[in-house]
Amino acid sequence: MDPSQGGERATPWGGGQTHTGGDALIRAVEQTVAMLHIENLTKRYGELVAVDDVSLDVQPGKIVGFVGPNGAGKSTTMRSIFGLVAPDAGSIRWNGETVEQNHMRSFGYMPEQRGLYPKMKIAEQVSFFAELKHVPAKQARMQAEALLTSLDLGDRLDDPLEKLSHGNQQRVQLAVSLVNNPELLVLDEPFNGLDPVAVITLQEVLAEQVSAGAGVLFSSHQLDLVERVCDEIVVIVNGQILARGSVRDVRAAGGDRHVTIEVDRPIMPIIDALDPDTVMTSTTESATVRVSGDEELEAVLAKARQAGPIVRFDYHLPSLEERFASIVNASNDQVEVSA
Amino acid sequence: MSRGRAVWLVMRREMNQRLLSKAFLIAQVTTVGLIFAIFGLVTFLDNDDPVRVGLVGDQPTNAEMTLEALAEQTETEVEVQTFDSRESAAIAIEEGDLDAAVIDGEVMLMDEVDEEVVQLLTPAWQQASLVDGLRDVGLSNSDVGTALSDAAPLSIEELNPDPDSGPRRAVAGASVVLMFIAVQVAGAYIMMGVFEEKSSKVVELVLSSIKARYLLAGKVLGIAVLGIVQVVLLAGSALAAASIFGSSALPALSASLLGTAVIWFLLGYLLYGAVFAAGASLAPRQEDAQSTLAPVTVILMLSYVASIIAAGEPDGLAAKVVSWIPFTAPFAMPGRIAAGDALWWEIVGSMAVTGVAAVVVLLLAERIYVRSIIHTDKVLSWREAWSLNT
């Protein structure tokens, strides 16, 4: 599937951005600006294609949300940025150069599988990881202490990691990913296992990093967070990218609109007049219906009017969550058909 | 430069974390204590009391002098007393105040035959009688002296074929045990280090910054330093204990032994250490490691057992063979060196053979480690890991 297809399908509806004629040119320009440029990445494990021809960019100062069900290929893609997975095809570039170990000095990483040295003191530990990223020893120690202090761990600097609570260990993990002032931050499910306060802290941290010019790629299946935080989202299912763009683009990309009709009497007669497959939810006096295209919209409105006065006629894009669910369902149906 | 830095950072972390850990310090204190205890025990069992000889009646002219000279060569102390009569000497022996008495060319002992005493007295008396005989025939003192100095070494060699084989065996055996402990402990540290990184999943983060081979190299080198500290402590306390408890029983223990011990430790450690790392990297959790490490443990134990058996006869064929096989050489050769038996070219040769083997094994182990360390989800077999791609 052409990854840009989602964007093009949106245009007839006028919801998406104008990605039509100059699309190739725009992408070419984006690539030269992009710090991280992943192109046609493919990774197979035997029969299983974990990542199938994935391309994505991360621009400076932008947050890209990487969204998909478990096992969709998010972690495999992110790990391949750090050479932890050797791709079968495709390339990963950083400012135009093929990514190698020395580029990773300017990357920060929070793996999905969290883990640090249990018996190492936390300041020493954060400083160790900074030094691995070529931060000079003294500076590494200073930054580690400053960072941990800003994460409210200032009085625990000489405690071994294992003495800290789970939540605090997560903070140390975050400190490790930030301690080299990365230009690219790759966070695999960073919000997993965080308490609500820590979620807010992490959002603030991301905002700081981005305003300092870093590019952020983070994966999540908490779509409400993604919707709030991201400049761009990339939806991956079964190793393939099925949608991408701004949150609005992706919501619009399916071509569906949701119509909520509310009346001051039982709504049943109206529902009966509609195609039952399109009715998503209903109460006694209201119903939400899926429509695609102007004609269908007009038809629904006409049928509703025939039945009498309308209290509310609300017309909106599907939420990201709804959109995501329909992408995943469509993909799974396709897999079943082809299998 | 970047490579050296990565290796150094890992190495430094490894040393800092372990050298200052309580477990390491306790282990060191325990082993040093154990060594002193062993030496004390050996000395206690190896009866070092002087041999007490009683003389009754006429003796060959230089009998006493010859006895003392011989005793000195075999590093035995003798005390000579004169008794008036056969009876008084017999009483002294029975009461345990005397080991043997010589009366008219006869040796009187307790009912058990004390070989050491006989081996000492017989040649002394033969030699002294010989000198008297030669004088009687009319040779001058200087002629007798010349004849003796020519003949003496030969006759002593033949009559005392292996005067201190017991202590030498003990030293050879002890060296094998010490080298085994040192390699085994260092291997266990490597194993624990690999586990710690793999089971805590921190390895993912480390490998996002440096290559797996540098992590392995840093770990192996860092623990090598700990190992050397340990060997110097082990061998050093063995030397100290030997001098405290009387070094006469331990012919070849010397400071140069310490040097060779360090070299042999490094060779043995490099040979086994990387394999320990590879074996540990196959298991996601410590519980699974027993099976993945089984091949290494078996080879290590067999090599140890073979070396310790061979050390029973440090100059025997078995000892020579195992001191040339790379897997046994790091244990067996120090034993032979300590027993004072190895020739210089044998030492250098077997070091070279072991060194080459260690490099080959290291490269093979590196391949396994690099491929398997990142896989934290399931137990891998050696074969799977060998052909794995990341």
XYZ file of C-alpha atoms in Angstrom:
729
model
C 0.000 0.000 0.000
C 1.235 3.418 -0.884
C 1.878 5.270 2.356
C 0.771 8.559 0.850
C -2.570 7.131 -0.174
C -4.194 8.134 3.084
C -3.393 11.788 2.445
C -4.677 11.765 -1.105
C -7.953 10.139 -0.222
C -8.615 12.941 2.188
C -8.488 15.721 -0.389
C -11.798 15.210 -2.204
C -13.417 15.911 1.108
C -11.435 19.047 1.561
C -10.479 18.027 5.076
C -6.840 17.135 4.455
C -4.016 19.308 3.266
C -3.266 19.790 -0.411
C -1.021 16.797 -0.914
C -1.951 16.261 -4.548
C 0.247 17.484 -7.375
C 3.393 18.604 -5.634
C 3.392 15.647 -3.288
C 6.629 14.104 -4.572
C 8.348 17.474 -4.491
C 7.166 18.212 -0.968
C 8.449 14.863 0.232
C 11.788 15.473 -1.457
C 12.117 18.815 0.319
C 11.090 17.283 3.628
C 13.765 14.644 3.292
C 16.528 17.179 3.016
C 15.265 18.988 6.089
C 14.574 15.806 8.051
C 17.185 14.883 10.615
C 16.058 11.282 10.724
C 15.014 9.711 7.490
C 13.950 6.076 7.395
C 13.389 4.761 3.906
C 11.823 1.486 2.752
C 12.847 -0.352 5.887
C 12.055 -4.064 5.820
C 12.797 -6.671 8.448
C 11.825 -10.331 8.256
C 12.033 -12.973 10.954
C 11.716 -16.156 8.970
C 8.232 -16.099 7.438
C 7.092 -13.134 9.484
C 7.544 -9.695 7.961
C 7.897 -7.565 11.087
C 8.498 -4.322 9.212
C 7.347 -4.019 5.638
C 8.722 -1.189 3.519
C 8.411 1.457 6.217
C 9.448 5.033 5.519
C 9.236 7.883 7.979
C 10.905 11.171 8.811
C 11.483 13.046 12.013
C 12.066 16.776 11.634
C 13.840 19.033 14.114
C 11.468 20.451 16.698
C 8.662 18.058 15.796
C 7.048 15.220 17.670
C 6.097 12.188 15.644
C 3.746 9.697 17.250
C 4.197 6.137 16.152
C 0.919 4.347 16.627
C -0.096 0.759 16.123
C -1.295 -2.354 17.889
C 1.141 -4.590 19.776
C 3.479 -6.419 17.441
C 2.829 -4.006 14.581
C 6.544 -3.294 14.107
C 6.993 -0.085 16.124
C 9.736 -1.416 18.376
C 11.503 -3.192 15.533
C 11.615 0.068 13.583
C 12.848 2.045 16.585
C 15.456 -0.532 17.522
C 16.799 -0.541 13.996
C 17.630 3.161 14.381
C 20.177 2.088 16.996
C 21.506 -0.863 15.060
C 19.877 -3.268 17.523
C 18.053 -4.805 14.584
C 19.783 -5.402 11.283
C 17.245 -4.583 8.550
C 16.900 -6.803 5.502
C 16.337 -3.808 3.258
C 16.064 -0.059 3.428
C 18.149 2.721 4.882
C 18.247 4.923 7.940
C 19.858 8.312 7.510
C 20.775 11.085 9.877
C 21.199 14.480 8.249
C 21.749 12.657 4.994
C 24.357 10.180 6.265
C 23.773 6.504 6.885
C 23.382 6.131 10.644
C 26.397 4.669 12.387
C 27.543 4.329 15.938
C 29.038 7.828 16.125
C 25.713 9.429 15.157
C 24.072 7.752 18.119
C 25.963 10.096 20.432
C 23.327 12.678 19.610
C 20.413 10.273 20.067
C 18.521 9.517 23.245
C 16.670 6.243 23.646
C 14.140 4.772 25.995
C 13.646 1.129 25.084
C 10.309 -0.576 25.533
C 12.104 -3.106 27.723
C 13.162 -0.770 30.508
C 16.228 -1.675 32.474
C 19.249 -0.183 34.209
C 21.998 -1.561 36.441
C 20.141 -2.491 39.650
C 23.082 -2.054 42.026
C 24.607 1.073 40.526
C 24.074 4.436 42.200
C 21.718 6.504 40.095
C 23.869 9.593 39.531
C 26.843 7.406 38.710
C 24.628 5.407 36.387
C 23.160 8.346 34.470
C 26.646 9.802 34.215
C 27.981 6.472 32.901
C 25.462 6.484 30.069
C 26.313 10.099 29.290
C 29.965 9.162 29.043
C 29.101 6.293 26.703
C 27.597 9.031 24.527
C 30.908 10.890 24.643
C 29.956 13.539 27.183
C 33.180 14.388 29.075
C 33.302 12.869 32.572
C 32.903 16.056 34.631
C 30.129 17.438 32.485
C 28.416 14.049 32.458
C 28.329 13.992 36.237
C 27.053 17.584 36.437
C 24.330 16.994 33.887
C 23.308 13.751 35.542
C 22.941 15.464 38.900
C 21.103 18.453 37.435
C 18.724 16.269 35.476
C 17.963 13.949 38.379
C 17.436 16.937 40.624
C 14.978 18.435 38.149
C 13.141 15.101 38.210
C 12.858 15.336 42.020
C 15.549 12.753 42.686
C 18.101 15.227 44.025
C 18.231 13.586 47.439
C 18.613 10.071 46.051
C 21.726 10.601 43.903
C 23.850 8.053 45.739
C 21.142 5.440 46.144
C 21.424 2.288 44.087
C 18.665 2.013 41.512
C 17.082 -1.040 43.136
C 16.327 0.986 46.275
C 14.017 3.291 44.278
C 10.301 2.814 43.686
C 9.153 1.699 40.274
C 7.995 5.193 39.358
C 11.305 6.723 40.379
C 13.209 4.110 38.406
C 11.236 5.266 35.368
C 12.408 8.811 36.045
C 16.012 7.621 36.090
C 15.359 5.883 32.797
C 14.073 9.146 31.373
C 17.127 10.971 32.707
C 19.385 8.472 30.926
C 17.641 9.152 27.625
C 18.052 12.925 28.044
C 21.457 13.256 29.632
C 23.403 13.805 26.400
C 21.063 16.618 25.264
C 19.938 14.537 22.304
C 19.007 15.989 18.968
C 16.821 12.965 18.366
C 14.800 11.358 21.093
C 13.409 7.890 20.460
C 10.971 6.814 23.157
C 9.332 3.420 22.934
C 6.053 3.506 24.896
C 7.366 6.211 27.249
C 4.005 6.683 28.955
C 3.657 3.022 29.856
C 3.526 2.439 33.571
C 3.640 6.135 34.471
C 1.399 7.583 37.137
C -0.708 10.614 36.116
C 1.757 13.080 37.645
C 4.642 11.525 35.756
C 2.620 11.642 32.546
C 2.359 15.407 32.939
C 6.068 15.677 33.767
C 6.953 13.682 30.679
C 4.737 15.881 28.498
C 6.524 18.934 29.846
C 9.899 17.348 29.234
C 8.952 16.537 25.654
C 7.797 20.100 25.102
C 11.111 21.412 26.447
C 13.120 19.112 24.243
C 11.154 20.097 21.178
C 11.447 23.800 21.854
C 15.189 23.241 22.172
C 15.102 21.862 18.631
C 15.131 18.141 19.217
C 13.105 15.792 17.068
C 11.065 13.228 18.920
C 9.794 9.870 17.764
C 7.624 8.126 20.298
C 5.381 5.141 20.173
C 2.236 4.718 22.156
C -1.118 3.102 22.120
C -2.605 5.755 24.390
C -4.236 7.646 21.550
C -5.587 10.512 23.630
C -2.019 11.370 24.587
C -0.805 11.038 21.035
C -3.584 13.330 19.877
C -2.616 15.965 22.419
C 1.165 15.833 22.010
C 2.047 15.019 18.423
C 2.655 17.194 15.398
C 2.442 14.177 13.170
C 1.328 10.613 13.561
C 2.284 7.483 11.709
C -0.036 4.482 11.954
C 1.562 1.093 11.513
C -0.345 -2.195 11.369
C 1.172 -5.604 10.632
C 4.451 -3.981 9.669
C 2.931 -1.597 7.148
C 2.260 2.102 7.433
C -1.435 2.610 6.771
C -1.856 6.267 7.584
C 0.275 9.288 8.323
C 0.060 13.012 8.656
C -1.240 15.514 11.193
C -3.805 14.237 13.648
C -6.491 15.936 11.592
C -5.167 14.378 8.370
C -5.338 10.930 9.837
C -8.785 11.455 11.278
C -9.960 12.648 7.879
C -8.061 10.090 5.864
C -10.651 7.312 6.012
C -13.149 9.491 4.177
C -15.769 8.871 6.844
C -17.641 11.546 8.769
C -19.750 11.016 11.806
C -23.158 12.618 12.067
C -24.946 12.934 15.363
C -28.676 13.590 15.114
C -30.710 14.609 18.134
C -34.509 15.019 18.234
C -37.079 15.859 20.977
C -38.970 12.565 20.635
C -38.032 8.906 20.146
C -35.492 8.679 17.337
C -36.422 5.160 16.339
C -38.403 6.072 13.171
C -35.369 7.923 11.781
C -33.022 5.019 12.552
C -35.401 2.615 10.851
C -35.216 4.730 7.709
C -31.380 4.524 7.622
C -29.047 1.759 6.507
C -28.583 -0.224 9.769
C -24.860 -0.859 8.996
C -24.124 2.858 9.195
C -25.621 3.415 12.647
C -22.824 3.419 15.176
C -24.451 4.335 18.472
C -27.887 5.427 19.572
C -29.849 6.520 22.611
C -33.632 7.022 22.756
C -33.398 10.551 21.371
C -30.075 10.610 19.503
C -27.987 8.533 17.145
C -24.523 8.706 15.585
C -24.287 7.609 11.993
C -21.276 7.042 9.738
C -21.454 8.705 6.330
C -19.017 8.879 3.469
C -19.373 11.595 0.865
C -21.600 14.652 0.458
C -24.449 12.702 -1.119
C -24.777 10.356 1.810
C -24.706 13.297 4.143
C -27.517 14.999 2.247
C -29.510 11.776 2.200
C -29.232 11.359 5.969
C -30.214 14.973 6.554
C -33.217 14.625 4.230
C -34.453 11.489 5.977
C -34.089 13.134 9.381
C -36.022 16.221 8.250
C -38.852 14.139 6.825
C -39.493 12.802 10.318
C -39.903 16.266 11.832
C -37.889 19.024 13.535
C -34.261 18.354 14.554
C -32.747 19.610 17.821
C -29.129 18.979 16.790
C -27.428 17.931 13.610
C -23.727 17.571 14.304
C -21.203 16.697 11.646
C -17.599 15.862 12.566
C -14.486 13.816 11.856
C -14.109 10.454 13.596
C -11.952 10.656 16.703
C -8.424 9.357 16.375
C -9.436 6.353 18.402
C -12.360 5.532 16.098
C -10.239 6.105 13.059
C -7.462 3.923 14.445
C -9.901 1.116 15.208
C -11.292 1.172 11.680
C -7.785 1.115 10.165
C -6.816 -1.875 12.290
C -10.097 -3.670 11.527
C -9.810 -3.040 7.789
C -6.240 -4.345 7.830
C -7.176 -7.459 9.762
C -10.075 -8.141 7.366
C -7.639 -7.854 4.504
C -5.239 -10.282 6.136
C -8.077 -12.753 6.633
C -9.177 -12.429 3.004
C -5.695 -12.952 1.632
C -5.094 -15.834 4.024
C 39.836 6.276 19.897
C 36.110 5.853 20.253
C 36.638 2.109 20.536
C 39.239 2.491 23.257
C 37.001 4.897 25.139
C 34.020 2.564 25.016
C 36.096 -0.382 26.229
C 37.652 1.701 28.979
C 34.301 3.026 30.236
C 32.886 -0.476 30.500
C 36.088 -1.739 32.090
C 36.103 1.070 34.654
C 32.470 0.444 35.573
C 33.153 -3.252 35.943
C 36.131 -2.650 38.260
C 34.410 0.042 40.325
C 31.305 -2.028 40.852
C 33.059 -5.230 41.864
C 36.320 -4.229 43.486
C 34.436 -2.205 46.072
C 31.670 -4.717 46.587
C 31.399 -6.520 49.898
C 31.159 -9.917 48.205
C 34.518 -9.444 46.526
C 36.252 -8.329 49.707
C 34.771 -11.172 51.725
C 35.821 -13.686 49.076
C 39.383 -12.385 49.174
C 39.659 -12.489 52.940
C 38.218 -15.997 52.975
C 40.595 -17.397 50.391
C 43.641 -15.836 52.021
C 42.542 -17.349 55.334
C 42.015 -20.682 53.641
C 45.512 -20.649 52.160
C 47.117 -19.984 55.506
C 45.033 -22.767 56.997
C 46.097 -25.222 54.285
C 49.765 -24.388 54.646
C 49.525 -24.678 58.396
C 47.894 -28.061 58.054
C 50.439 -29.333 55.523
C 53.297 -28.258 57.768
C 51.652 -29.880 60.731
C 51.210 -33.185 58.900
C 54.609 -33.037 57.250
C 56.651 -33.825 60.385
C 59.608 -31.488 60.336
C 61.173 -32.474 63.639
C 64.912 -33.088 63.519
C 66.057 -36.705 63.132
C 67.613 -37.750 66.435
C 70.395 -40.280 66.093
C 72.169 -41.992 68.939
C 75.726 -43.373 68.647
C 76.988 -46.249 70.721
C 80.613 -47.439 70.670
C 83.105 -47.045 67.820
C 82.029 -45.452 64.579
C 83.805 -44.762 61.284
C 86.053 -41.738 61.636
C 83.947 -39.160 59.782
C 80.547 -40.787 60.244
C 79.021 -37.875 62.128
C 80.362 -35.266 59.744
C 79.176 -37.186 56.680
C 75.739 -37.625 58.206
C 75.411 -33.911 58.800
C 76.575 -33.120 55.285
C 74.058 -35.500 53.773
C 71.307 -34.220 56.026
C 72.014 -30.691 54.850
C 71.725 -31.747 51.211
C 68.298 -33.223 51.808
C 67.321 -30.312 54.024
C 66.804 -32.492 57.045
C 67.949 -31.567 60.478
C 69.824 -34.118 62.592
C 70.721 -34.212 66.240
C 73.448 -36.598 67.282
C 73.838 -37.917 70.820
C 76.298 -40.414 72.236
C 75.076 -43.205 74.467
C 77.099 -45.399 76.801
C 75.401 -48.614 76.076
C 73.063 -50.397 73.746
C 70.521 -50.568 76.563
C 70.413 -46.861 77.291
C 70.005 -46.116 73.544
C 67.198 -48.677 73.321
C 65.377 -47.058 76.247
C 65.709 -43.641 74.598
C 64.173 -45.014 71.382
C 61.349 -46.700 73.219
C 60.546 -43.505 75.104
C 60.482 -41.554 71.837
C 63.498 -39.394 72.689
C 65.482 -40.918 69.862
C 64.629 -41.948 66.266
C 67.511 -44.361 65.680
C 70.777 -45.558 67.114
C 73.833 -46.906 65.342
C 75.699 -49.693 67.131
C 78.556 -51.582 65.502
C 77.289 -51.047 61.977
C 73.712 -51.875 62.906
C 70.766 -49.482 62.962
C 68.359 -49.766 65.830
C 64.812 -48.420 65.282
C 61.313 -48.856 66.641
C 59.508 -51.750 64.999
C 58.216 -49.640 62.114
C 60.792 -48.893 59.514
C 61.410 -45.158 59.331
C 62.536 -44.860 55.750
C 63.743 -41.326 56.055
C 66.192 -42.277 58.816
C 67.487 -45.328 56.990
C 67.912 -43.346 53.799
C 69.938 -40.853 55.739
C 72.060 -43.186 57.831
C 72.949 -45.881 55.289
C 74.821 -43.730 52.788
C 76.490 -41.725 55.534
C 77.886 -44.799 57.141
C 78.822 -46.414 53.821
C 80.664 -43.313 52.821
C 82.461 -42.898 56.128
C 83.472 -46.554 56.148
C 84.693 -46.218 52.591
C 86.921 -43.310 53.554
C 88.359 -45.287 56.461
C 88.946 -48.242 54.137
C 90.739 -46.067 51.614
C 92.961 -44.646 54.336
C 93.734 -48.117 55.542
C 94.849 -49.074 52.055
C 97.272 -46.137 52.315
C 95.740 -43.307 50.305
C 96.568 -39.806 51.487
C 93.841 -37.525 52.848
C 93.857 -35.400 49.697
C 93.498 -38.450 47.443
C 90.556 -39.593 49.504
C 89.050 -36.108 49.243
C 89.382 -36.114 45.447
C 87.956 -39.594 45.166
C 85.022 -38.592 47.327
C 84.227 -35.352 45.603
C 84.134 -37.238 42.295
C 82.054 -40.058 43.631
C 79.754 -38.361 46.073
C 77.110 -36.759 43.846
C 76.602 -39.977 41.925
C 76.175 -42.159 44.954
C 73.768 -39.684 46.589
C 71.669 -39.396 43.485
C 71.312 -43.135 43.324
C 70.559 -43.708 46.917
C 68.109 -40.843 47.254
C 66.191 -40.885 43.980
C 63.509 -38.316 44.903
C 64.173 -37.005 48.336
C 61.361 -34.429 48.442
C 58.787 -35.805 46.017
C 56.113 -35.447 48.663
C 56.402 -31.686 49.124
C 56.817 -31.205 45.381
C 53.618 -33.076 44.716
C 51.912 -30.961 47.316
C 53.129 -27.732 45.745
C 52.154 -28.857 42.265
C 48.712 -29.864 43.498
C 48.247 -26.611 45.388
C 49.191 -24.597 42.305
C 46.626 -26.459 40.213
C 43.965 -25.790 42.833
C 44.872 -22.097 43.107
C 44.822 -21.561 39.351
C 41.519 -23.378 39.090
C 39.991 -21.261 41.832
C 41.257 -18.079 40.208
C 39.918 -18.948 36.744
C 36.661 -20.302 38.128
C 35.991 -17.240 40.265
C 36.812 -14.837 37.442
C 34.591 -16.857 35.107
C 31.780 -16.635 37.634
C 32.203 -12.837 37.783
C 31.914 -12.618 34.004
C 28.884 -14.850 34.071
C 27.193 -12.764 36.762
C 28.013 -9.559 34.904
C 26.477 -10.821 31.686
C 23.395 -12.040 33.541
C 22.970 -8.781 35.321
C 22.941 -6.896 32.045
C 20.772 -9.359 30.228
C 18.185 -9.995 32.922
C 17.841 -6.328 33.867
C 17.508 -5.528 30.128
C 20.005 -2.705 30.545
C 21.994 -4.253 27.725
C 19.532 -2.763 25.226
C 20.454 0.696 26.416
C 24.189 0.009 26.534
C 24.153 -1.390 23.016
C 22.311 1.671 21.752
C 25.540 3.537 22.539
C 28.390 1.091 21.963
C 28.998 -2.095 20.013
C 28.510 -5.452 21.695
C 32.112 -6.466 21.143
C 33.349 -3.447 23.106
C 30.986 -4.282 25.925
C 32.408 -7.809 25.949
C 35.993 -6.564 25.716
C 35.518 -4.046 28.536
C 33.906 -6.625 30.744
C 36.580 -9.259 30.098
C 39.421 -6.776 30.661
C 37.848 -5.215 33.751
C 37.373 -8.571 35.389
C 40.887 -9.584 34.293
C 42.198 -6.801 36.513
C 40.145 -8.135 39.420
C 41.448 -11.604 38.617
C 45.043 -10.439 38.714
C 44.447 -8.763 42.051
C 43.085 -12.065 43.202
C 45.954 -14.181 41.850
C 48.554 -11.879 43.358
C 46.699 -12.101 46.644
C 46.380 -15.892 46.405
C 49.926 -16.623 45.280
C 51.329 -13.865 47.496
C 49.657 -15.239 50.579
C 50.827 -18.711 49.568
C 54.382 -17.384 49.475
C 53.928 -15.621 52.768
C 52.416 -18.702 54.338
C 55.237 -20.832 52.957
C 57.879 -18.632 54.533
C 56.049 -18.515 57.848
C 55.499 -22.254 58.075
C 59.004 -23.138 56.897
C 59.789 -22.940 53.227
C 62.121 -25.939 53.343
C 59.213 -28.145 52.366
C 58.443 -25.989 49.341
C 61.454 -25.983 47.066
C 60.418 -23.867 44.098
C 58.083 -21.290 45.599
C 59.504 -17.934 44.748
C 58.595 -14.472 43.604
C 59.145 -15.436 39.985
C 56.447 -18.039 40.444
C 54.089 -15.166 41.160
C 54.935 -13.654 37.793
C 54.300 -16.853 35.901
C 51.136 -17.417 37.916
C 49.784 -14.066 36.707
C 50.616 -14.924 33.091
C 49.038 -18.340 33.401
C 45.997 -16.896 35.051
C 45.562 -14.464 32.164
C 45.890 -17.236 29.605
C 43.446 -19.492 31.409
C 41.109 -16.618 32.047
C 41.069 -15.481 28.428
C 40.510 -19.055 27.301
C 37.586 -19.676 29.619
C 36.281 -16.184 30.415
C 34.911 -15.293 26.990
C 33.277 -18.708 26.772
C 31.597 -18.039 30.112
C 30.339 -14.747 28.694
C 29.047 -16.460 25.562
C 27.347 -19.197 27.569
C 25.739 -16.692 29.908
C 24.553 -14.555 27.006
C 22.449 -17.455 25.733
C 20.205 -17.461 28.788
C 17.657 -14.731 29.450
C 17.470 -15.609 33.137
C 19.918 -17.036 35.628
C 17.811 -20.194 36.026
C 18.386 -21.106 32.394
C 22.108 -20.645 32.594
C 22.898 -23.982 34.157
C 22.042 -25.715 30.901
C 23.596 -23.175 28.543
C 26.809 -23.129 30.553
C 26.982 -26.899 30.990
C 29.480 -27.495 28.164
C 31.858 -24.881 29.589
C 31.557 -26.183 33.122
C 32.168 -29.756 31.999
C 35.312 -28.834 30.062
C 36.576 -26.750 32.953
C 35.960 -29.498 35.517
C 37.488 -32.233 33.346
C 40.543 -30.089 32.722
C 40.859 -29.434 36.419
C 40.517 -33.096 37.372
C 43.016 -34.167 34.701
C 45.495 -31.563 35.932
C 45.126 -32.461 39.564
C 45.623 -36.162 38.835
C 48.666 -35.411 36.704
C 50.064 -33.218 39.477
C 50.438 -36.392 41.547
C 53.555 -37.020 39.537
C 54.784 -33.623 38.364
C 57.492 -35.053 36.104
C 55.396 -37.931 34.756
C 54.168 -38.341 31.208
C 50.583 -37.391 32.058
C 51.740 -34.115 33.599
C 53.790 -33.350 30.491
C 50.865 -34.061 28.175
C 48.295 -31.982 30.071
C 50.720 -29.093 30.353
C 50.620 -28.827 26.562
C 46.851 -29.049 26.008
C 45.404 -25.499 25.989
C 42.426 -26.287 28.213
C 44.516 -27.990 30.896
C 47.778 -26.092 30.502
C 46.729 -23.063 32.604
C 46.277 -25.410 35.591
C 48.832 -28.136 34.888
C 51.818 -26.039 33.823
C 51.886 -23.799 36.914
C 51.892 -27.039 38.894
C 54.931 -28.315 37.076
C 56.644 -24.949 37.347
C 55.960 -24.802 41.067
C 57.323 -28.310 41.448
C 60.461 -27.035 39.754
C 60.141 -29.553 36.989
C 59.301 -27.627 33.786
C 62.014 -26.659 31.338
C 62.024 -23.081 30.044
C 61.161 -24.038 26.475
C 58.291 -26.150 27.692
C 56.920 -23.181 29.609
C 57.278 -20.761 26.705
C 55.966 -23.320 24.223
C 52.863 -24.211 26.136
C 52.202 -20.516 26.865
C 52.309 -19.890 23.129
C 49.997 -22.819 22.349
C 47.540 -21.733 25.030
C 47.745 -18.108 23.912
C 46.883 -18.993 20.329
C 44.036 -21.230 21.491
C 42.743 -18.439 23.739
C 42.620 -15.988 20.830
C 40.753 -18.480 18.630
C 38.266 -19.327 21.384
C 37.834 -15.635 22.175
C 36.854 -14.873 18.587
C 34.402 -17.773 18.453
C 32.898 -16.768 21.790
C 32.636 -13.156 20.656
C 30.537 -14.212 17.677
C 28.134 -16.075 19.952
C 27.993 -13.281 22.520
C 27.416 -10.491 20.026
C 24.563 -12.401 18.399
C 22.809 -13.609 21.496
C 23.257 -10.844 24.100
C 20.476 -8.724 22.633
C 17.930 -11.543 22.567
C 16.241 -11.348 25.920
C 13.139 -13.358 25.153
C 14.209 -17.027 25.093
C 17.003 -19.502 25.764
C 19.238 -19.998 22.753
C 21.383 -23.015 21.990
C 25.055 -22.536 21.066
C 24.250 -23.628 17.551
C 21.288 -21.247 17.174
C 23.297 -18.322 18.463
C 26.140 -19.088 16.090
C 23.995 -18.606 12.999
C 21.681 -15.946 14.385
C 21.283 -12.588 12.702
C 20.253 -9.553 14.674
